[in-house]
């Protein structure tokens, strides 16, 4: 299953960008990173079946194990692409949230956009290592 991160804004050279690159290189699953301008831009065509995950402050707070279990279930049921969408500064609109398969939050705090992207890549790496039985994640 392709993990596809679609984010508004350019990360450029920054400490957060280095973290994104570090975790992107470690993820063994197919991974695609797409950056779009703050407004507009063309979202690439999707491989189907598809699942959409929006990072949203109103979303569910999943443990790393629960996120891994969800990704594993989607992969095992034939989902070809899982999109993780990070919105612009104003977040996602009601239409976007309504069409999502999962709204995901990293706690109740507000995180800077670039840091949220780095956190997402780390969680995707962690989830894929949990599924693979790799010792990176220490449970309990």
Short mmCIF file of C-alpha atoms in Angstrom, two decimals:
data_model
loop_
_atom_site.label_atom_id
_atom_site.label_comp_id
_atom_site.label_asym_id
_atom_site.label_seq_id
_atom_site.Cartn_x
_atom_site.Cartn_y
_atom_site.Cartn_z
CA UNK A 1 0.00 0.00 0.00
CA UNK A 2 1.29 3.43 -0.94
CA UNK A 3 1.55 5.94 1.91
CA UNK A 4 0.99 9.35 0.31
CA UNK A 5 1.52 12.51 2.34
CA UNK A 6 -0.05 15.59 0.75
CA UNK A 7 0.82 18.85 2.49
CA UNK A 8 0.13 22.51 1.84
CA UNK A 9 3.22 24.70 1.87
CA UNK A 10 6.90 24.10 1.19
CA UNK A 11 9.07 22.62 3.91
CA UNK A 12 12.37 23.67 2.23
CA UNK A 13 15.61 23.38 4.17
CA UNK A 14 14.79 23.38 7.84
CA UNK A 15 15.23 21.20 10.90
CA UNK A 16 11.69 19.89 10.34
CA UNK A 17 12.54 19.12 6.71
CA UNK A 18 15.56 17.12 7.84
CA UNK A 19 13.33 15.07 10.15
CA UNK A 20 10.83 14.46 7.35
CA UNK A 21 13.68 13.29 5.09
CA UNK A 22 15.17 11.08 7.81
CA UNK A 23 11.91 9.21 8.46
CA UNK A 24 10.95 9.10 4.77
CA UNK A 25 14.20 7.26 4.03
CA UNK A 26 13.52 4.72 6.80
CA UNK A 27 9.97 3.79 5.80
CA UNK A 28 10.07 0.44 3.98
CA UNK A 29 6.59 0.82 2.43
CA UNK A 30 6.09 2.75 -0.81
CA UNK A 31 5.96 6.44 0.11
CA UNK A 32 5.15 9.57 -1.87
CA UNK A 33 5.45 13.14 -0.60
CA UNK A 34 3.49 15.84 -2.42
CA UNK A 35 3.72 19.54 -1.58
CA UNK A 36 1.02 21.90 -2.81
CA UNK A 37 0.86 25.70 -2.65
CA UNK A 38 -1.11 27.25 0.21
CA UNK A 39 -4.07 27.63 -2.15
CA UNK A 40 -4.91 25.77 -5.33
CA UNK A 41 -2.59 23.30 -6.95
CA UNK A 42 -3.42 19.94 -8.45
CA UNK A 43 -3.87 16.94 -6.21
CA UNK A 44 -2.42 13.89 -7.99
CA UNK A 45 -4.77 11.17 -9.20
CA UNK A 46 -5.26 8.42 -6.65
CA UNK A 47 -4.71 4.71 -6.82
CA UNK A 48 -7.95 3.00 -5.86
CA UNK A 49 -9.21 1.74 -3.55
CA UNK A 50 -8.11 4.72 -1.49
CA UNK A 51 -8.37 5.84 2.15
CA UNK A 52 -8.10 9.53 3.12
CA UNK A 53 -6.73 10.56 6.50
CA UNK A 54 -6.91 14.26 7.36
CA UNK A 55 -4.77 15.68 10.12
CA UNK A 56 -7.28 17.77 12.00
CA UNK A 57 -7.47 19.16 15.53
CA UNK A 58 -10.99 17.70 15.84
CA UNK A 59 -9.75 14.24 14.92
CA UNK A 60 -9.25 11.06 16.91
CA UNK A 61 -6.17 10.66 19.04
CA UNK A 62 -4.87 7.20 18.19
CA UNK A 63 -2.06 5.35 19.91
CA UNK A 64 0.80 4.27 17.67
CA UNK A 65 -0.44 0.69 17.97
CA UNK A 66 -3.97 1.69 16.91
CA UNK A 67 -2.66 3.61 13.90
CA UNK A 68 -0.53 0.60 12.93
CA UNK A 69 -3.54 -1.71 13.28
CA UNK A 70 -5.66 0.58 11.07
CA UNK A 71 -2.97 0.76 8.38
CA UNK A 72 -2.48 -3.00 8.52
CA UNK A 73 -6.21 -3.61 8.18
CA UNK A 74 -6.50 -1.28 5.20
CA UNK A 75 -3.45 -2.86 3.53
CA UNK A 76 -4.73 -6.39 4.13
CA UNK A 77 -8.17 -5.51 2.73
CA UNK A 78 -6.68 -4.41 -0.61
CA UNK A 79 -6.42 -0.63 -0.18
CA UNK A 80 -3.81 0.56 -2.69
CA UNK A 81 -3.23 4.09 -1.40
CA UNK A 82 -3.60 5.81 1.95
CA UNK A 83 -3.47 9.58 1.72
CA UNK A 84 -2.50 11.71 4.70
CA UNK A 85 -3.54 15.29 4.09
CA UNK A 86 -2.21 18.30 5.98
CA UNK A 87 -4.18 21.45 5.24
CA UNK A 88 -3.10 25.05 5.01
CA UNK A 89 -3.01 27.38 8.02
CA UNK A 90 -6.81 27.40 8.25
CA UNK A 91 -7.02 23.59 8.22
CA UNK A 92 -9.61 21.63 6.27
CA UNK A 93 -13.11 22.73 5.36
CA UNK A 94 -16.26 20.89 6.36
CA UNK A 95 -16.50 19.23 2.93
CA UNK A 96 -12.97 17.85 3.23
CA UNK A 97 -13.60 16.53 6.73
CA UNK A 98 -16.89 14.93 5.67
CA UNK A 99 -15.19 12.99 2.87
CA UNK A 100 -12.35 11.65 5.01
CA UNK A 101 -12.08 8.05 6.18
CA UNK A 102 -10.29 9.16 9.34
CA UNK A 103 -9.67 12.48 11.07
CA UNK A 104 -6.41 12.18 13.01
CA UNK A 105 -5.14 14.53 15.73
CA UNK A 106 -1.79 14.60 17.49
CA UNK A 107 -3.28 15.64 20.82
CA UNK A 108 -5.31 18.66 21.80
CA UNK A 109 -2.43 21.14 21.40
CA UNK A 110 -1.97 23.13 18.21
CA UNK A 111 1.25 22.12 16.42
CA UNK A 112 3.20 24.15 13.87
CA UNK A 113 2.47 22.87 10.36
CA UNK A 114 6.05 21.80 9.60
CA UNK A 115 6.43 20.03 12.93
CA UNK A 116 3.13 18.20 12.39
CA UNK A 117 4.49 16.93 9.08
CA UNK A 118 7.64 15.62 10.77
CA UNK A 119 5.53 14.03 13.51
CA UNK A 120 3.36 12.33 10.88
CA UNK A 121 6.37 10.82 9.11
CA UNK A 122 7.73 9.53 12.43
CA UNK A 123 4.36 7.94 13.25
CA UNK A 124 4.17 6.33 9.80
CA UNK A 125 7.66 4.92 10.30
CA UNK A 126 6.69 3.70 13.77
CA UNK A 127 3.45 2.13 12.48
CA UNK A 128 5.23 0.27 9.70
CA UNK A 129 7.85 -1.05 12.14
CA UNK A 130 5.09 -2.21 14.52
CA UNK A 131 3.45 -4.11 11.65
CA UNK A 132 6.83 -5.62 10.67
CA UNK A 133 7.61 -6.65 14.25
CA UNK A 134 10.71 -4.43 14.29
CA UNK A 135 11.98 -3.43 17.78
CA UNK A 136 11.90 0.36 17.11
CA UNK A 137 8.63 0.72 19.03
CA UNK A 138 8.79 -0.19 22.70
CA UNK A 139 5.32 -0.97 23.97
CA UNK A 140 4.36 -0.57 27.61
#
